[in-house]
């Protein structure tokens, strides 16, 4: 039986962040930001909690994905790894796009008065006419999968080189920096340049082509995930000593964003200053999340084992279900609390029921990327013994 090290804290964080994604997309129905369909009453104050989540939630997912790539490559060849990623990311993406996204676009067109027929009149004829948003064909929330697959395949040769040459000059330099008291914060600097010089010209679209700021930011973060796992003990030690100051800095920088920069007109000086505050705020919350996660969450449980297999199908299903349920609530004169609760409960239990259905069939497990249970023994990675001189 194969034995491998597992970071249960990373599994917990992945499950929690994907769970927050469901709440975030439900919130998009009610807040003032553009989304596929909107409630009859908009709540402007939601920009604050949702703005906080938007600063780090997707970045955290790409960081976890890079970390997961390290563990996957540690016991697979490059060819086996690439084939496994193509299957596990590509098949759910293609199936989800062709089958599960059309209901979202259909409901949106009904709400906007751009289509009046039945769903079976809309699909497959209308759905494949043109590219969203001017047309109908889209991948909507599944954009994460082709982006992740691209970064995985493009960076795999570099990752394999690092695996074969763990003492190369670049990695030794990174180890040297991260061992310094605040050395981990140096990794903020590469994130600043896309934020300052690319973001003003290329808004995030999730359309893949031309989405240069998103590719630069998420690509760097995905690379960081793999890199930090190469630095293992030094990285966990850095998180441990910096998680408390990072919490303070995170609170201060988010307060500056929400209380100052989101309230004033943009300009050259404002933009470059805001970019520095924004990437610092994002990185600080990553340090907080992964630092406290390493301290409190690195332990297995039956609940984690169940959620870890379910989280991917939940992600694939959730937005389609939210939009379908929300369609029947748009004109109801009910409070935010009532509608939010209904959407949360209905979405969660529907995702759960669908997961329980598809996981029982091999085809369902393939289509939704559910890993087969294998006789692989996993043990939690031992806690790092910190050097007193670094604490």
mmCIF file of N, CA and C in Angstrom, residues 263-328:
data_model
loop_
_atom_site.group_PDB
_atom_site.id
_atom_site.type_symbol
_atom_site.label_atom_id
_atom_site.label_comp_id
_atom_site.label_asym_id
_atom_site.label_seq_id
_atom_site.Cartn_x
_atom_site.Cartn_y
_atom_site.Cartn_z
ATOM 1 N N UNK A 263 -13.784 55.054 -2.216
ATOM 2 C CA UNK A 263 -14.671 56.202 -2.066
ATOM 3 C C UNK A 263 -14.194 57.417 -2.847
ATOM 4 N N UNK A 264 -12.982 57.360 -3.430
ATOM 5 C CA UNK A 264 -12.447 58.527 -4.109
ATOM 6 C C UNK A 264 -12.249 58.226 -5.588
ATOM 7 N N UNK A 265 -12.172 59.292 -6.378
ATOM 8 C CA UNK A 265 -12.013 59.153 -7.822
ATOM 9 C C UNK A 265 -10.604 58.668 -8.138
ATOM 10 N N UNK A 266 -10.521 57.783 -9.113
ATOM 11 C CA UNK A 266 -9.234 57.210 -9.490
ATOM 12 C C UNK A 266 -8.383 58.251 -10.204
ATOM 13 N N UNK A 267 -7.084 58.122 -10.054
ATOM 14 C CA UNK A 267 -6.103 58.967 -10.713
ATOM 15 C C UNK A 267 -4.787 58.232 -10.743
ATOM 16 N N UNK A 268 -3.762 58.819 -11.322
ATOM 17 C CA UNK A 268 -2.486 58.126 -11.459
ATOM 18 C C UNK A 268 -1.901 57.779 -10.109
ATOM 19 N N UNK A 269 -1.773 58.798 -9.244
ATOM 20 C CA UNK A 269 -1.189 58.556 -7.922
ATOM 21 C C UNK A 269 -2.082 57.634 -7.108
ATOM 22 N N UNK A 270 -3.385 57.882 -7.174
ATOM 23 C CA UNK A 270 -4.331 57.041 -6.436
ATOM 24 C C UNK A 270 -4.234 55.596 -6.909
ATOM 25 N N UNK A 271 -4.157 55.397 -8.215
ATOM 26 C CA UNK A 271 -4.114 54.036 -8.755
ATOM 27 C C UNK A 271 -2.884 53.272 -8.274
ATOM 28 N N UNK A 272 -1.705 53.877 -8.390
ATOM 29 C CA UNK A 272 -0.490 53.162 -8.023
ATOM 30 C C UNK A 272 -0.421 52.916 -6.520
ATOM 31 N N UNK A 273 -0.987 53.831 -5.746
ATOM 32 C CA UNK A 273 -1.033 53.629 -4.294
ATOM 33 C C UNK A 273 -2.040 52.546 -3.932
ATOM 34 N N UNK A 274 -3.202 52.600 -4.562
ATOM 35 C CA UNK A 274 -4.228 51.596 -4.304
ATOM 36 C C UNK A 274 -3.740 50.211 -4.701
ATOM 37 N N UNK A 275 -2.997 50.121 -5.798
ATOM 38 C CA UNK A 275 -2.476 48.828 -6.238
ATOM 39 C C UNK A 275 -1.585 48.215 -5.176
ATOM 40 N N UNK A 276 -0.746 49.035 -4.552
ATOM 41 C CA UNK A 276 0.135 48.531 -3.495
ATOM 42 C C UNK A 276 -0.670 48.072 -2.285
ATOM 43 N N UNK A 277 -1.673 48.860 -1.922
ATOM 44 C CA UNK A 277 -2.514 48.486 -0.777
ATOM 45 C C UNK A 277 -3.299 47.218 -1.091
ATOM 46 N N UNK A 278 -3.796 47.121 -2.323
ATOM 47 C CA UNK A 278 -4.641 45.975 -2.694
ATOM 48 C C UNK A 278 -3.869 44.673 -2.670
ATOM 49 N N UNK A 279 -2.676 44.627 -3.291
ATOM 50 C CA UNK A 279 -1.925 43.369 -3.314
ATOM 51 C C UNK A 279 -1.392 43.024 -1.928
ATOM 52 N N UNK A 280 -1.076 44.042 -1.136
ATOM 53 C CA UNK A 280 -0.656 43.777 0.241
ATOM 54 C C UNK A 280 -1.797 43.183 1.041
ATOM 55 N N UNK A 281 -2.990 43.759 0.893
ATOM 56 C CA UNK A 281 -4.166 43.248 1.595
ATOM 57 C C UNK A 281 -4.445 41.800 1.201
ATOM 58 N N UNK A 282 -4.402 41.511 -0.095
ATOM 59 C CA UNK A 282 -4.654 40.153 -0.582
ATOM 60 C C UNK A 282 -3.650 39.169 0.011
ATOM 61 N N UNK A 283 -2.387 39.505 -0.048
ATOM 62 C CA UNK A 283 -1.354 38.590 0.431
ATOM 63 C C UNK A 283 -1.452 38.382 1.942
ATOM 64 N N UNK A 284 -1.793 39.447 2.667
ATOM 65 C CA UNK A 284 -1.909 39.309 4.118
ATOM 66 C C UNK A 284 -3.000 38.320 4.508
ATOM 67 N N UNK A 285 -4.128 38.368 3.802
ATOM 68 C CA UNK A 285 -5.205 37.441 4.146
ATOM 69 C C UNK A 285 -4.853 36.014 3.765
ATOM 70 N N UNK A 286 -4.029 35.836 2.732
ATOM 71 C CA UNK A 286 -3.539 34.492 2.428
ATOM 72 C C UNK A 286 -2.662 33.975 3.570
ATOM 73 N N UNK A 287 -1.796 34.834 4.074
ATOM 74 C CA UNK A 287 -0.938 34.437 5.203
ATOM 75 C C UNK A 287 -1.794 34.099 6.417
ATOM 76 N N UNK A 288 -2.822 34.908 6.681
ATOM 77 C CA UNK A 288 -3.712 34.659 7.819
ATOM 78 C C UNK A 288 -4.435 33.322 7.654
ATOM 79 N N UNK A 289 -5.038 33.107 6.504
ATOM 80 C CA UNK A 289 -5.839 31.904 6.267
ATOM 81 C C UNK A 289 -4.984 30.649 6.353
ATOM 82 N N UNK A 290 -3.853 30.658 5.651
ATOM 83 C CA UNK A 290 -3.022 29.458 5.622
ATOM 84 C C UNK A 290 -2.204 29.313 6.906
ATOM 85 N N UNK A 291 -1.878 30.421 7.539
ATOM 86 C CA UNK A 291 -1.151 30.345 8.806
ATOM 87 C C UNK A 291 -1.994 29.759 9.924
ATOM 88 N N UNK A 292 -3.193 30.289 10.104
ATOM 89 C CA UNK A 292 -4.063 29.756 11.153
ATOM 90 C C UNK A 292 -4.626 28.389 10.761
ATOM 91 N N UNK A 293 -4.786 28.169 9.447
ATOM 92 C CA UNK A 293 -5.209 26.852 9.002
ATOM 93 C C UNK A 293 -4.188 25.790 9.359
ATOM 94 N N UNK A 294 -2.898 26.100 9.154
ATOM 95 C CA UNK A 294 -1.841 25.146 9.494
ATOM 96 C C UNK A 294 -1.825 24.845 10.985
ATOM 97 N N UNK A 295 -2.182 25.834 11.793
ATOM 98 C CA UNK A 295 -2.150 25.650 13.254
ATOM 99 C C UNK A 295 -3.324 24.832 13.760
ATOM 100 N N UNK A 296 -4.508 25.044 13.173
ATOM 101 C CA UNK A 296 -5.716 24.466 13.755
ATOM 102 C C UNK A 296 -6.403 23.390 12.897
ATOM 103 N N UNK A 297 -6.100 23.306 11.614
ATOM 104 C CA UNK A 297 -6.901 22.458 10.722
ATOM 105 C C UNK A 297 -6.180 21.241 10.173
ATOM 106 N N UNK A 298 -4.926 21.042 10.507
ATOM 107 C CA UNK A 298 -4.182 19.934 9.909
ATOM 108 C C UNK A 298 -4.461 18.620 10.628
ATOM 109 N N UNK A 299 -5.715 18.188 10.526
ATOM 110 C CA UNK A 299 -6.115 16.919 11.136
ATOM 111 C C UNK A 299 -7.242 16.303 10.306
ATOM 112 N N UNK A 300 -7.242 14.987 10.165
ATOM 113 C CA UNK A 300 -8.273 14.337 9.349
ATOM 114 C C UNK A 300 -9.586 14.205 10.099
ATOM 115 N N UNK A 301 -10.643 13.972 9.334
ATOM 116 C CA UNK A 301 -11.939 13.658 9.923
ATOM 117 C C UNK A 301 -12.805 13.022 8.844
ATOM 118 N N UNK A 302 -13.778 12.204 9.229
ATOM 119 C CA UNK A 302 -14.700 11.633 8.227
ATOM 120 C C UNK A 302 -15.446 12.711 7.455
ATOM 121 N N UNK A 303 -15.793 13.819 8.145
ATOM 122 C CA UNK A 303 -16.491 14.908 7.462
ATOM 123 C C UNK A 303 -15.617 15.508 6.370
ATOM 124 N N UNK A 304 -14.341 15.704 6.664
ATOM 125 C CA UNK A 304 -13.436 16.252 5.658
ATOM 126 C C UNK A 304 -13.311 15.307 4.471
ATOM 127 N N UNK A 305 -13.190 14.013 4.739
ATOM 128 C CA UNK A 305 -13.065 13.044 3.648
ATOM 129 C C UNK A 305 -14.284 13.107 2.728
ATOM 130 N N UNK A 306 -15.471 13.250 3.319
ATOM 131 C CA UNK A 306 -16.697 13.337 2.518
ATOM 132 C C UNK A 306 -16.734 14.647 1.726
ATOM 133 N N UNK A 307 -16.475 15.766 2.413
ATOM 134 C CA UNK A 307 -16.553 17.077 1.763
ATOM 135 C C UNK A 307 -15.505 17.229 0.672
ATOM 136 N N UNK A 308 -14.354 16.618 0.864
ATOM 137 C CA UNK A 308 -13.275 16.760 -0.105
ATOM 138 C C UNK A 308 -13.642 16.129 -1.439
ATOM 139 N N UNK A 309 -14.412 15.061 -1.421
ATOM 140 C CA UNK A 309 -14.870 14.438 -2.666
ATOM 141 C C UNK A 309 -16.076 15.188 -3.244
ATOM 142 N N UNK A 310 -16.863 15.803 -2.369
ATOM 143 C CA UNK A 310 -18.100 16.443 -2.821
ATOM 144 C C UNK A 310 -17.886 17.856 -3.347
ATOM 145 N N UNK A 311 -16.790 18.510 -2.957
ATOM 146 C CA UNK A 311 -16.657 19.940 -3.218
ATOM 147 C C UNK A 311 -16.593 20.259 -4.708
ATOM 148 N N UNK A 312 -15.972 19.415 -5.505
ATOM 149 C CA UNK A 312 -15.866 19.669 -6.947
ATOM 150 C C UNK A 312 -17.239 19.606 -7.627
ATOM 151 N N UNK A 313 -18.039 18.540 -7.417
ATOM 152 C CA UNK A 313 -19.398 18.551 -7.979
ATOM 153 C C UNK A 313 -20.255 19.713 -7.455
ATOM 154 N N UNK A 314 -20.099 20.062 -6.172
ATOM 155 C CA UNK A 314 -20.832 21.212 -5.637
ATOM 156 C C UNK A 314 -20.503 22.465 -6.440
ATOM 157 N N UNK A 315 -19.217 22.662 -6.707
ATOM 158 C CA UNK A 315 -18.792 23.827 -7.490
ATOM 159 C C UNK A 315 -19.423 23.805 -8.882
ATOM 160 N N UNK A 316 -19.433 22.669 -9.522
ATOM 161 C CA UNK A 316 -19.964 22.575 -10.884
ATOM 162 C C UNK A 316 -21.468 22.854 -10.903
ATOM 163 N N UNK A 317 -22.194 22.338 -9.927
ATOM 164 C CA UNK A 317 -23.655 22.465 -9.903
ATOM 165 C C UNK A 317 -24.141 23.826 -9.402
ATOM 166 N N UNK A 318 -23.439 24.452 -8.483
ATOM 167 C CA UNK A 318 -24.069 25.439 -7.601
ATOM 168 C C UNK A 318 -24.669 26.648 -8.319
ATOM 169 N N UNK A 319 -23.959 27.246 -9.283
ATOM 170 C CA UNK A 319 -24.460 28.495 -9.857
ATOM 171 C C UNK A 319 -25.691 28.263 -10.722
ATOM 172 N N UNK A 320 -25.735 27.166 -11.411
ATOM 173 C CA UNK A 320 -26.941 26.857 -12.192
ATOM 174 C C UNK A 320 -28.154 26.760 -11.274
ATOM 175 N N UNK A 321 -27.986 26.090 -10.153
ATOM 176 C CA UNK A 321 -29.093 25.948 -9.208
ATOM 177 C C UNK A 321 -29.472 27.288 -8.588
ATOM 178 N N UNK A 322 -28.482 28.099 -8.239
ATOM 179 C CA UNK A 322 -28.768 29.418 -7.661
ATOM 180 C C UNK A 322 -29.619 30.243 -8.618
ATOM 181 N N UNK A 323 -29.228 30.283 -9.889
ATOM 182 C CA UNK A 323 -29.941 31.111 -10.854
ATOM 183 C C UNK A 323 -31.357 30.584 -11.101
ATOM 184 N N UNK A 324 -31.525 29.274 -11.162
ATOM 185 C CA UNK A 324 -32.868 28.712 -11.354
ATOM 186 C C UNK A 324 -33.766 29.048 -10.169
ATOM 187 N N UNK A 325 -33.265 28.836 -8.949
ATOM 188 C CA UNK A 325 -34.079 29.142 -7.768
ATOM 189 C C UNK A 325 -34.336 30.641 -7.647
ATOM 190 N N UNK A 326 -33.311 31.445 -7.951
ATOM 191 C CA UNK A 326 -33.467 32.896 -7.825
ATOM 192 C C UNK A 326 -34.511 33.437 -8.797
ATOM 193 N N UNK A 327 -34.644 32.814 -9.948
ATOM 194 C CA UNK A 327 -35.620 33.261 -10.945
ATOM 195 C C UNK A 327 -37.036 33.310 -10.357
ATOM 196 N N UNK A 328 -37.358 32.365 -9.501
ATOM 197 C CA UNK A 328 -38.708 32.305 -8.921
ATOM 198 C C UNK A 328 -38.854 33.226 -7.700
#
